[in-house]
Tab-separated table of C-alpha atoms in Angstrom:
chain	number	residue	atom	x	y	z
K	556	MET	CA	-16.679	4.580	-5.862
K	557	ALA	CA	-18.894	1.341	-6.796
K	558	ALA	CA	-18.053	1.473	-10.130
K	559	ALA	CA	-14.011	1.695	-9.292
K	560	LEU	CA	-13.749	-1.275	-6.837
K	561	LEU	CA	-16.123	-3.801	-9.525
K	562	PRO	CA	-15.677	-3.127	-12.810
K	563	ALA	CA	-18.676	-2.463	-14.810
K	564	SER	CA	-17.587	-4.975	-17.458
K	565	VAL	CA	-19.055	-7.396	-14.473
K	566	THR	CA	-22.553	-6.299	-14.733
K	567	ALA	CA	-22.430	-6.653	-18.245
K	568	GLN	CA	-21.365	-10.187	-18.060
K	569	VAL	CA	-23.609	-11.202	-15.316
K	570	ALA	CA	-26.391	-9.978	-17.770
K	571	ALA	CA	-24.937	-11.282	-20.657
K	572	ASP	CA	-26.671	-14.571	-21.748
K	573	SER	CA	-26.169	-17.648	-19.405
K	574	SER	CA	-24.498	-19.677	-22.588
K	575	THR	CA	-21.684	-16.655	-22.545
K	576	PRO	CA	-18.721	-18.884	-20.861
K	577	PRO	CA	-17.635	-17.050	-17.816
K	578	PRO	CA	-14.142	-15.464	-17.579
K	579	PRO	CA	-11.867	-17.060	-15.702
K	580	ALA	CA	-10.649	-16.510	-12.396
K	581	PHE	CA	-7.352	-14.520	-12.742
K	582	SER	CA	-7.656	-12.927	-16.368
K	583	VAL	CA	-5.834	-10.692	-17.985
K	584	VAL	CA	-7.394	-7.649	-15.779
K	585	GLU	CA	-5.690	-9.455	-12.976
K	586	LEU	CA	-2.596	-9.995	-14.479
K	587	ARG	CA	-2.131	-6.397	-15.114
K	588	ARG	CA	-3.183	-5.459	-11.277
K	589	PHE	CA	-0.456	-8.046	-10.169
K	590	ALA	CA	1.475	-5.658	-12.673
K	591	PHE	CA	0.706	-2.607	-11.411
K	592	VAL	CA	1.651	-3.801	-7.541
K	593	GLY	CA	4.911	-4.877	-8.575
K	594	LEU	CA	5.326	-1.162	-10.118
K	595	LEU	CA	4.509	-0.191	-6.941
K	596	GLY	CA	6.367	-2.116	-4.741
K	597	ALA	CA	9.554	-1.175	-6.613
K	598	ALA	CA	8.441	2.796	-6.056
K	599	ALA	CA	7.917	2.223	-2.508
K	600	TYR	CA	11.233	-0.176	-2.615
K	601	ALA	CA	12.975	3.148	-3.143
K	602	GLY	CA	12.014	4.880	0.149
K	603	ASP	CA	12.330	1.634	2.397
K	604	ALA	CA	15.198	3.142	4.334
K	605	ALA	CA	13.908	6.847	4.713
K	606	VAL	CA	10.554	5.572	5.529
K	607	ARG	CA	11.925	3.370	8.360
K	608	ASP	CA	14.498	5.879	9.537
K	609	GLY	CA	11.570	8.290	10.202
K	610	VAL	CA	8.782	5.973	11.927
K	611	GLN	CA	11.428	4.466	14.147
K	612	ALA	CA	12.619	7.832	15.500
K	613	SER	CA	11.636	8.950	18.824
K	614	GLY	CA	8.874	10.934	17.800
K	615	PRO	CA	6.688	8.333	16.804
K	616	GLN	CA	7.868	5.659	18.842
K	617	GLY	CA	6.218	6.206	22.272
K	618	ASN	CA	3.887	8.722	20.886
K	619	ALA	CA	1.034	6.989	22.806
K	620	VAL	CA	-1.564	7.765	19.625
K	621	LEU	CA	0.688	6.436	17.177
K	622	ASP	CA	1.148	3.426	19.407
K	623	GLY	CA	-2.611	2.876	19.983
K	624	LEU	CA	-3.011	2.714	16.455
K	625	ALA	CA	-0.298	0.420	15.618
K	626	GLU	CA	-1.791	-2.142	18.459
K	627	PHE	CA	-5.172	-1.535	16.666
K	628	GLY	CA	-3.859	-2.494	13.189
K	629	ASN	CA	-1.868	-5.124	14.211
K	630	ALA	CA	-4.994	-7.355	15.949
K	631	TRP	CA	-6.771	-6.092	12.947
K	632	GLY	CA	-4.477	-7.603	10.230
K	633	GLN	CA	-4.593	-10.722	12.088
K	634	PRO	CA	-6.692	-11.835	13.509
K	635	GLY	CA	-9.421	-9.669	13.548
K	636	VAL	CA	-10.220	-9.626	9.522
K	637	VAL	CA	-10.360	-13.533	9.943
K	638	GLY	CA	-12.612	-13.619	13.287
K	639	LEU	CA	-14.923	-10.526	11.646
K	640	GLY	CA	-15.314	-12.338	8.183
K	641	LEU	CA	-16.166	-15.367	10.060
K	642	ALA	CA	-18.759	-13.675	12.552
K	643	MET	CA	-20.273	-12.128	9.227
K	644	TRP	CA	-20.630	-15.250	7.636
K	645	GLY	CA	-21.893	-17.392	10.067
K	646	GLY	CA	-24.132	-14.614	11.800
K	647	GLY	CA	-25.485	-13.341	8.511
K	648	LEU	CA	-26.749	-16.621	7.778
K	649	LEU	CA	-28.245	-17.128	11.429
K	650	ALA	CA	-29.810	-13.408	11.083
K	651	LYS	CA	-31.069	-14.256	7.252
K	652	ARG	CA	-29.089	-11.575	5.865
K	653	PRO	CA	-27.788	-12.451	2.816
K	654	ILE	CA	-25.600	-9.605	2.140
K	655	VAL	CA	-23.803	-9.380	5.737
K	656	ALA	CA	-23.336	-13.752	4.982
K	657	SER	CA	-21.974	-13.378	1.176
K	658	SER	CA	-19.512	-10.164	2.342
K	659	GLY	CA	-17.801	-12.365	5.219
K	660	LEU	CA	-17.849	-15.779	2.870
K	661	ARG	CA	-15.956	-13.582	0.172
K	662	ALA	CA	-13.511	-11.984	2.886
K	663	ILE	CA	-12.654	-15.493	4.252
K	664	GLU	CA	-12.295	-16.556	0.444
K	665	ALA	CA	-9.984	-13.573	-0.297
K	666	ILE	CA	-7.867	-13.798	2.998
K	667	THR	CA	-7.600	-17.855	2.211
K	668	VAL	CA	-6.404	-17.339	-1.376
K	669	SER	CA	-4.195	-14.273	-0.842
K	670	GLY	CA	-2.741	-15.879	2.446
K	671	ALA	CA	-1.480	-18.950	-0.004
K	672	VAL	CA	-0.045	-16.600	-2.391
K	673	THR	CA	1.712	-14.250	0.138
K	674	LYS	CA	3.312	-17.355	1.671
K	675	LEU	CA	4.798	-18.647	-1.416
K	676	LEU	CA	6.547	-15.288	-1.871
K	677	LYS	CA	7.854	-14.663	1.471
K	678	GLY	CA	9.407	-18.190	1.053
K	679	SER	CA	10.679	-17.357	-2.265
K	680	PHE	CA	11.852	-13.997	-1.728
K	681	GLY	CA	13.709	-14.453	1.457
K	682	ARG	CA	13.574	-10.718	2.641
K	683	ALA	CA	15.018	-10.324	6.289
K	684	ARG	CA	12.981	-8.109	8.259
K	685	PRO	CA	13.847	-4.491	9.047
K	686	TYR	CA	14.521	-5.556	12.870
K	687	VAL	CA	16.863	-8.402	11.734
K	688	ALA	CA	18.887	-5.851	9.116
K	689	PRO	CA	18.303	-2.599	9.639
K	690	ASN	CA	21.006	-0.841	7.783
K	691	ASP	CA	20.263	-2.983	4.641
K	692	ARG	CA	17.259	-3.332	2.954
K	693	THR	CA	18.714	-5.123	0.015
K	694	ASP	CA	18.861	-8.368	1.919
K	695	TRP	CA	17.310	-11.217	0.064
K	696	GLN	CA	18.314	-14.401	-0.689
K	697	LEU	CA	15.904	-16.933	-3.172
K	698	PHE	CA	14.004	-19.127	-0.976
K	699	ARG	CA	15.580	-18.513	2.331
K	700	GLY	CA	12.339	-17.766	3.808
K	701	PHE	CA	11.236	-21.436	3.383
K	702	GLY	CA	14.291	-22.650	5.760
K	703	HIS	CA	13.717	-20.265	8.696
K	704	SER	CA	10.137	-20.962	11.112
K	705	ASN	CA	10.797	-17.874	13.169
K	706	GLY	CA	9.952	-15.718	10.124
K	707	GLU	CA	12.700	-13.623	10.460
K	708	TYR	CA	13.586	-13.893	6.510
K	709	GLU	CA	9.462	-13.802	5.491
K	710	ALA	CA	9.362	-9.871	5.090
K	711	MET	CA	8.287	-9.963	1.418
K	712	PRO	CA	5.106	-9.290	1.478
K	713	SER	CA	3.342	-8.389	4.277
K	714	GLY	CA	0.627	-11.164	5.586
K	715	HIS	CA	-1.049	-8.627	8.129
K	716	ALA	CA	-1.400	-6.224	5.274
K	717	THR	CA	-2.696	-8.931	2.702
K	718	ALA	CA	-5.615	-10.199	4.645
K	719	ALA	CA	-6.415	-6.413	5.750
K	720	PHE	CA	-6.776	-5.008	2.373
K	721	ALA	CA	-8.479	-8.798	1.214
K	722	PHE	CA	-10.818	-7.939	3.368
K	723	ALA	CA	-11.412	-4.924	2.286
K	724	ALA	CA	-11.377	-5.418	-1.391
K	725	ALA	CA	-14.009	-8.475	-0.965
K	726	VAL	CA	-16.375	-6.955	1.594
K	727	THR	CA	-16.583	-3.480	-0.302
K	728	GLY	CA	-16.742	-5.102	-3.898
K	729	GLU	CA	-19.228	-7.547	-2.493
K	730	VAL	CA	-21.256	-4.650	-1.309
K	731	ALA	CA	-20.963	-2.471	-4.186
K	732	HIS	CA	-22.186	-5.782	-6.321
K	733	ARG	CA	-25.160	-6.153	-4.099
K	734	ALA	CA	-26.193	-3.089	-2.321
K	735	PRO	CA	-23.873	-0.125	-3.943
K	736	ALA	CA	-25.632	2.393	-1.914
K	737	HIS	CA	-23.652	1.445	1.315
K	738	ALA	CA	-20.512	0.760	-0.789
K	739	ARG	CA	-19.174	4.123	-0.081
K	740	TRP	CA	-19.026	4.407	3.552
K	741	VAL	CA	-18.064	0.376	3.645
K	742	GLY	CA	-15.124	1.513	1.951
K	743	ILE	CA	-14.064	4.061	3.616
K	744	ALA	CA	-14.397	2.032	6.876
K	745	THR	CA	-12.687	-0.934	5.520
K	746	TYR	CA	-9.633	0.777	3.809
K	747	SER	CA	-8.779	3.078	6.291
K	748	ALA	CA	-8.682	0.058	9.024
K	749	ALA	CA	-6.341	-1.841	6.318
K	750	ALA	CA	-4.167	1.139	6.061
K	751	VAL	CA	-3.774	1.356	9.738
K	752	THR	CA	-2.738	-2.085	9.384
K	753	ALA	CA	-0.105	-1.704	6.830
K	754	TYR	CA	1.606	1.737	9.036
K	755	ALA	CA	1.406	-1.093	12.303
K	756	ARG	CA	3.617	-3.202	10.296
K	757	VAL	CA	6.290	-0.635	9.913
K	758	HIS	CA	6.021	1.202	12.934
K	759	ASP	CA	6.482	-2.050	14.982
K	760	ASP	CA	9.459	-2.767	12.709
K	761	ARG	CA	8.178	-5.829	11.341
K	762	HIS	CA	8.351	-4.836	7.584
K	763	TRP	CA	9.797	-2.394	5.057
K	764	LEU	CA	7.316	0.136	3.175
K	765	SER	CA	7.555	-2.075	-0.060
K	766	ASP	CA	6.745	-4.874	2.257
K	767	VAL	CA	3.247	-3.611	3.522
K	768	THR	CA	2.955	-2.386	-0.237
K	769	VAL	CA	3.052	-5.212	-2.345
K	770	GLY	CA	0.957	-6.988	0.469
K	771	ALA	CA	-1.778	-4.643	0.315
K	772	GLY	CA	-1.581	-4.870	-3.507
K	773	VAL	CA	-2.048	-9.030	-3.152
K	774	GLY	CA	-4.448	-8.242	-0.906
K	775	THR	CA	-6.922	-5.702	-3.082
K	776	VAL	CA	-6.401	-7.483	-6.336
K	777	THR	CA	-7.117	-10.777	-4.834
K	778	GLY	CA	-10.256	-9.876	-3.115
K	779	LEU	CA	-11.618	-7.869	-6.357
K	780	ALA	CA	-10.760	-11.413	-8.378
K	781	ILE	CA	-13.054	-13.515	-5.879
K	782	VAL	CA	-15.719	-11.009	-5.754
K	783	ARG	CA	-15.654	-10.817	-9.797
K	784	TRP	CA	-15.334	-14.454	-9.983
K	785	HIS	CA	-18.960	-14.829	-7.976
K	786	ALA	CA	-20.660	-12.270	-9.878
K	787	THR	CA	-20.366	-13.884	-13.212
K	788	ARG	CA	-21.256	-16.913	-11.866
K	789	PRO	CA	-24.442	-16.891	-10.060
K	790	ASN	CA	-25.925	-20.205	-8.180
K	791	ASN	CA	-21.859	-21.315	-8.017
K	792	VAL	CA	-21.200	-24.307	-6.369
K	793	ILE	CA	-19.251	-22.652	-3.023
K	794	ASP	CA	-22.384	-20.733	-2.773
K	795	ARG	CA	-24.905	-23.367	-2.886
K	796	TRP	CA	-22.896	-25.260	-0.165
K	797	LEU	CA	-22.198	-22.365	1.961
K	798	LEU	CA	-24.809	-19.548	1.932
K	799	ALA	CA	-27.739	-22.173	2.333
K	800	PRO	CA	-28.240	-22.601	5.817
K	801	ILE	CA	-30.363	-25.003	7.547
K	802	LEU	CA	-32.243	-24.657	10.942
K	803	ALA	CA	-33.397	-27.346	12.135
K	804	PRO	CA	-34.573	-28.664	15.564
K	805	SER	CA	-32.464	-30.651	17.363
K	806	PRO	CA	-33.415	-34.411	18.877
K	807	SER	CA	-31.578	-33.494	22.225
K	808	GLY	CA	-33.716	-29.864	22.715
K	809	GLY	CA	-32.736	-26.690	21.102
K	810	TRP	CA	-31.593	-25.840	17.023
K	811	THR	CA	-29.187	-27.246	14.978
K	812	LEU	CA	-27.414	-25.303	12.350
K	813	GLY	CA	-26.368	-27.033	8.995
K	814	LEU	CA	-25.633	-26.457	5.491
K	815	ARG	CA	-27.673	-27.364	2.468
K	816	VAL	CA	-25.457	-29.554	0.200
K	817	SER	CA	-26.625	-29.857	-3.262
K	818	PRO	CA	-24.116	-32.046	-5.660
K	819	ARG	CA	-25.457	-30.038	-8.565
């Protein structure tokens, strides 16, 4: 599983001579993956109406189990993954657990970058959410999403799904790189939670199937790209600044947590 989440080329690049320039943050690999995400989104688009009708039917709606899953998924997508990422980062630093700290930091980086991409796409596509136009999955208008603060025309892609899958990809990819023996179960847990988030957004009629599909793809590709960027740039400036805590006595008593800043 680790090999599938983190390409074998990463290991080769890390082991290569330090004089070899590292690959760019977004390479041809990421471009191909984003193209594949687009194809998946197009395939899901064909089933948008049928899936919405099925999920919004009386069976799934009002079902205690599915309603509970949807409640969990919504909370996990936002703010759950952000809070857990920050807790892993800070807690890992305090407990001197570098893998936990770096995994949390990768998650925050991936959520931030993929969130910016998603926000741009939301505004550009201007797609109506299903509760706004329940019988018209084709309600798109270029750049309309930027002009409505209530978010009614920001359906594509799903921000919750993006964040949840960015967290899953970044944390699982980082663990696969640094502690591969644990990657399988980390991947099962984080990707399962992300899938529940994607379902929750459809269950609550906030998104179409294609919205959560594209969001999941953007988050996953970005998360893996973040992990690859760091894996091919050991001791980079981000890690030197944000993964080197200083725990020192405070003048007023107790302890103070800071960060070691290096201009190199």
